[in-house]
Coordinates of C-alpha atoms in Angstrom, one line a residue:
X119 CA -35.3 -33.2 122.8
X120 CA -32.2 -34.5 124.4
X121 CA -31.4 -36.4 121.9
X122 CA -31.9 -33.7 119.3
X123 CA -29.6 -31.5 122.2
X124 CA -26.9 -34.1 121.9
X125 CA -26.6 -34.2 118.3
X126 CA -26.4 -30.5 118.1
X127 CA -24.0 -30.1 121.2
X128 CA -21.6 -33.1 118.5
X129 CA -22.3 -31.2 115.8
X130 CA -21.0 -27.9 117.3
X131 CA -17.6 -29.4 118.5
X132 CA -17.0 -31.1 115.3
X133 CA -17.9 -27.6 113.8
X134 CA -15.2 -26.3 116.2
X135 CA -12.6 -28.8 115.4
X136 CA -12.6 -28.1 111.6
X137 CA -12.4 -24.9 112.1
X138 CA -9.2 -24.9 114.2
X139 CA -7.7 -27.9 112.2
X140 CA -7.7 -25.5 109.0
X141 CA -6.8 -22.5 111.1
X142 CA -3.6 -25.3 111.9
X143 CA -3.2 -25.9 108.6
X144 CA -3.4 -22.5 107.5
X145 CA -0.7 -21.4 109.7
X146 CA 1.7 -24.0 109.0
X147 CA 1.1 -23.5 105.8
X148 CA 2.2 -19.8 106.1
X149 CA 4.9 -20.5 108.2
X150 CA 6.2 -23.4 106.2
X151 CA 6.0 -21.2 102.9
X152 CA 7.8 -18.2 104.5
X153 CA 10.9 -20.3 105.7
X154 CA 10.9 -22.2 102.7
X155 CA 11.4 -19.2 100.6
X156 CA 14.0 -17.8 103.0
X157 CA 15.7 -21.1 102.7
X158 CA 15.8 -20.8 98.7
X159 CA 16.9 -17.2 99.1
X160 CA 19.9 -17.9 101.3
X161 CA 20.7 -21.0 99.1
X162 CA 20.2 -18.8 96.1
X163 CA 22.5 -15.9 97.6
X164 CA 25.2 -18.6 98.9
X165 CA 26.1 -19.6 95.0
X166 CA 26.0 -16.0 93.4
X167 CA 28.4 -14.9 96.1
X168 CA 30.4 -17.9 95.4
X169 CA 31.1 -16.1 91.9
X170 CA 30.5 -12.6 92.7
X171 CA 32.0 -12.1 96.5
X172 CA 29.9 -10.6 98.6
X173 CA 32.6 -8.1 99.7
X174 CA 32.7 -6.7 96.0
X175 CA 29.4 -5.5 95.7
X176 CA 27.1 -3.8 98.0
X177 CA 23.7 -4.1 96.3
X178 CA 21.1 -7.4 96.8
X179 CA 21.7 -9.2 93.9
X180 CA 18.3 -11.1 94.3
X181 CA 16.7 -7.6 93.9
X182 CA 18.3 -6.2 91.0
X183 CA 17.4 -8.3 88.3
X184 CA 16.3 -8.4 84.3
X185 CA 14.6 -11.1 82.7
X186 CA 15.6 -11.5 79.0
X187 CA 14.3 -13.8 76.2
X188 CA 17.3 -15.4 74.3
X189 CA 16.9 -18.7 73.6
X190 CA 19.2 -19.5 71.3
X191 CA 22.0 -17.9 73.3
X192 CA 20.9 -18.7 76.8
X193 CA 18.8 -22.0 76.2
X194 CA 15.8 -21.0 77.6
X195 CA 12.5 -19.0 76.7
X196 CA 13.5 -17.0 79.7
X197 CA 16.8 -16.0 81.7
X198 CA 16.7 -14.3 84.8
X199 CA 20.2 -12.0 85.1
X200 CA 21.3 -11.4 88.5
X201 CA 23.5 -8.2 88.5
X202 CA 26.0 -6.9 91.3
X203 CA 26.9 -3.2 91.5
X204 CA 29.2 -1.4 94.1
X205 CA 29.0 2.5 94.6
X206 CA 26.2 1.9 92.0
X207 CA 29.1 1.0 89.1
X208 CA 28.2 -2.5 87.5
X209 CA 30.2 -5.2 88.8
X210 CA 29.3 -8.6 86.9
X211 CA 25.9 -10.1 86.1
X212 CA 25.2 -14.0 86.4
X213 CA 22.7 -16.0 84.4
X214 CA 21.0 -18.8 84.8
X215 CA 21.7 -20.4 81.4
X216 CA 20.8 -23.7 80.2
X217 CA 23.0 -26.2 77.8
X218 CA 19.5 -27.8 75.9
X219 CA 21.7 -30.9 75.3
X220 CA 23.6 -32.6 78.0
X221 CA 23.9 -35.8 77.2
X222 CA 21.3 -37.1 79.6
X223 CA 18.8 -33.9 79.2
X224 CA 19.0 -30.0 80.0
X225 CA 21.7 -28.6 82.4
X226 CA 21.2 -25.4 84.4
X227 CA 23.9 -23.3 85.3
X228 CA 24.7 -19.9 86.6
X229 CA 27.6 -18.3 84.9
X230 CA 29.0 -15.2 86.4
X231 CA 30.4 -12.6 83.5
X232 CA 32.6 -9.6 85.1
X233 CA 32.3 -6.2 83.8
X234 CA 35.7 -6.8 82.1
X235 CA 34.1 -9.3 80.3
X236 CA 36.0 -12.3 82.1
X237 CA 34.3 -15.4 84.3
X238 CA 34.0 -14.8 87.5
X239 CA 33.3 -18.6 87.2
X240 CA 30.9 -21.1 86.4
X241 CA 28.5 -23.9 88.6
X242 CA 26.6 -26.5 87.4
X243 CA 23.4 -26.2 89.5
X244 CA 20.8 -28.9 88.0
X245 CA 21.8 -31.8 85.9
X246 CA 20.9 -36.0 85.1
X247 CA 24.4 -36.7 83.9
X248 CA 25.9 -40.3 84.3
X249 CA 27.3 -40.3 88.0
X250 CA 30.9 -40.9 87.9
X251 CA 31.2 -40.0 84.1
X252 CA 29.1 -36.5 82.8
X253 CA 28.2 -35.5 86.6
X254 CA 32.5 -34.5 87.1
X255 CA 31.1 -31.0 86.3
X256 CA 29.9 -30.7 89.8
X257 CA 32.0 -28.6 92.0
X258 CA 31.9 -31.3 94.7
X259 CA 32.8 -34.2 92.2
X260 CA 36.0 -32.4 90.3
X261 CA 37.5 -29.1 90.2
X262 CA 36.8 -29.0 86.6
X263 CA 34.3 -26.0 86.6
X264 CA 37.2 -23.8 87.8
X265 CA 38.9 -24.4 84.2
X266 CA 36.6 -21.5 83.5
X267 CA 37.6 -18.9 86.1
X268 CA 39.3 -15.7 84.5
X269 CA 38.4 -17.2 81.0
X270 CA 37.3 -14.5 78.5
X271 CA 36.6 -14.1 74.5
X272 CA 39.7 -13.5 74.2
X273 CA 41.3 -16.0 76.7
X274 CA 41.6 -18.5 74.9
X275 CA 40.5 -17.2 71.4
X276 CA 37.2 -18.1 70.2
X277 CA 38.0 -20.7 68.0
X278 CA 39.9 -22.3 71.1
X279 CA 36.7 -22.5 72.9
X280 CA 35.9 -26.2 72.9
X281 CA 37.5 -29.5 74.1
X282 CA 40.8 -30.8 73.7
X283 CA 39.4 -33.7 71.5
X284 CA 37.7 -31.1 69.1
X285 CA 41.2 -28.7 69.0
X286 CA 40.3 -26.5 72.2
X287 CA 41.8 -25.9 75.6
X288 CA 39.6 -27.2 77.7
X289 CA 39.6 -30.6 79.3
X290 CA 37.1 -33.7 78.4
X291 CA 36.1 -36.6 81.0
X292 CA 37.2 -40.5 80.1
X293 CA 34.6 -41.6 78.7
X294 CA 32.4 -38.4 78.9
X295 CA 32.8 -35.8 75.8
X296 CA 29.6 -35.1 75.6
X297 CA 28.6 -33.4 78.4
X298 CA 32.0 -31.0 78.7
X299 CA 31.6 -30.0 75.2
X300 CA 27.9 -29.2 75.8
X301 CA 29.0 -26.5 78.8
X302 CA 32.1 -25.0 77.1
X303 CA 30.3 -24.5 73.7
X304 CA 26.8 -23.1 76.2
X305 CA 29.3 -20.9 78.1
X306 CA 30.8 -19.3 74.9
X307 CA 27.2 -18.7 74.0
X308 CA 26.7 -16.9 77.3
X309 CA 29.5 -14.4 77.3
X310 CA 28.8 -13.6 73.2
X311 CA 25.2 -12.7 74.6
X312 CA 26.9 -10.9 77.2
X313 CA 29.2 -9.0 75.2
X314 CA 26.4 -8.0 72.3
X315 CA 23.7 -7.1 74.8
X316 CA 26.5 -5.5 78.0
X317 CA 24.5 -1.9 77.6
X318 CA 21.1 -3.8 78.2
X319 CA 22.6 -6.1 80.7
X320 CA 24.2 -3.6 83.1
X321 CA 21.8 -0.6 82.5
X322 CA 20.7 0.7 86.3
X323 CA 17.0 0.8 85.1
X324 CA 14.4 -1.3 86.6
X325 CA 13.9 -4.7 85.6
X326 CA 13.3 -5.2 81.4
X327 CA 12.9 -7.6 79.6
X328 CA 15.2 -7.8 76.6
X329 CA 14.1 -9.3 73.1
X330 CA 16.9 -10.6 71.4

């Protein structure tokens, strides 16, 4: 009997000690989630304020959002468009578009299109391009990316969109063509899309998603 008493006494405290190690795990699990998420969401708010300034809109860009299918403008099966109102009046709309062929694989970027139908700018968030040749698009590598601030359809004409090696305006890397023709030609892409679709893009109804 006592032995039988000891085992069942061991066998309740190990009962009790799983239990609280996956209440533990549970919790931090919650927790770690939650902040993570937060984290993302202030990361993600940091760069679309960095081309839509927070003081020129007063809506939550994360919230108002459409997802549209547009591959073979936007490189991907789906594009989630961020838009920023004030008073309720459309502001600009930023994409997360992808140039399918960087010279070392996909690069993702967000690229901010004003109401006007000018850049509010353009940032290479994800890439695999050669460090210290393709990777000059980062922000923190070259100022290059800002070549496309205020840039439009129209500024410089469309046949000017490209790189100075293929009759354009806009700059190549030493050594690097590739990668700066893949994100001016993807970037053209995104503001035609813009431009066909802007009724879609900036409607005030709930989020859609657009065919096309």
């Amino acid at each position: 009997m006592n032995n039988r008493h000891a085992i069942l006494i061991a066998a309740a405290i190990l009962a009790s000690f799983a239990v609280l190690g996956t209440s533990l795990v549970t919790m931090t699990h919650a927790f770690t989630k939650e902040r993570i998420e937060l984290n993302e969401r202030e990361a993600l708010l940091r760069s679309l304020h960095a081309l839509v300034p927070s003081e020129s809109i007063d809506n939550d860009m994360i919230s108002d959002v459409i997802t549209v299918s547009a591959k073979d403008s936007l490189g991907r099966d789906e594009t989630t468009v961020y838009r920023g109102r004030k008073q309720e009046q459309p502001v600009a709309v930023v994409l997360n578009t992808v140039v399918p062929n960087g010279y070392s694989g996909p690069i993702k970027l967000l690229v901010a299109v004003r109401y006007d139908g000018t850049l509010g700018g353009v940032r290479v968030i994800s890439h695999k391009e050669t460090p210290g040749l393709g990777d000059k698009v980062e922000e923190s590598r070259s100022d290059w990316v800002y070549g496309f601030n205020g840039k439009s359809l129209h500024n410089p004409p469309l046949k000017k969109w490209g790189v100075k090696r293929d009759g354009g305006v806009f700059d190549q890397f030493t050594g690097a063509t590739v990668t700066p023709r893949a994100i001016v030609q993807a970037v053209k892409k995104t503001l035609l899309y813009v431009r066909d679709h802007k009724d879609a893009l900036y409607d005030r109804s709930p989020t859609i998603e657009h065919k096309g």
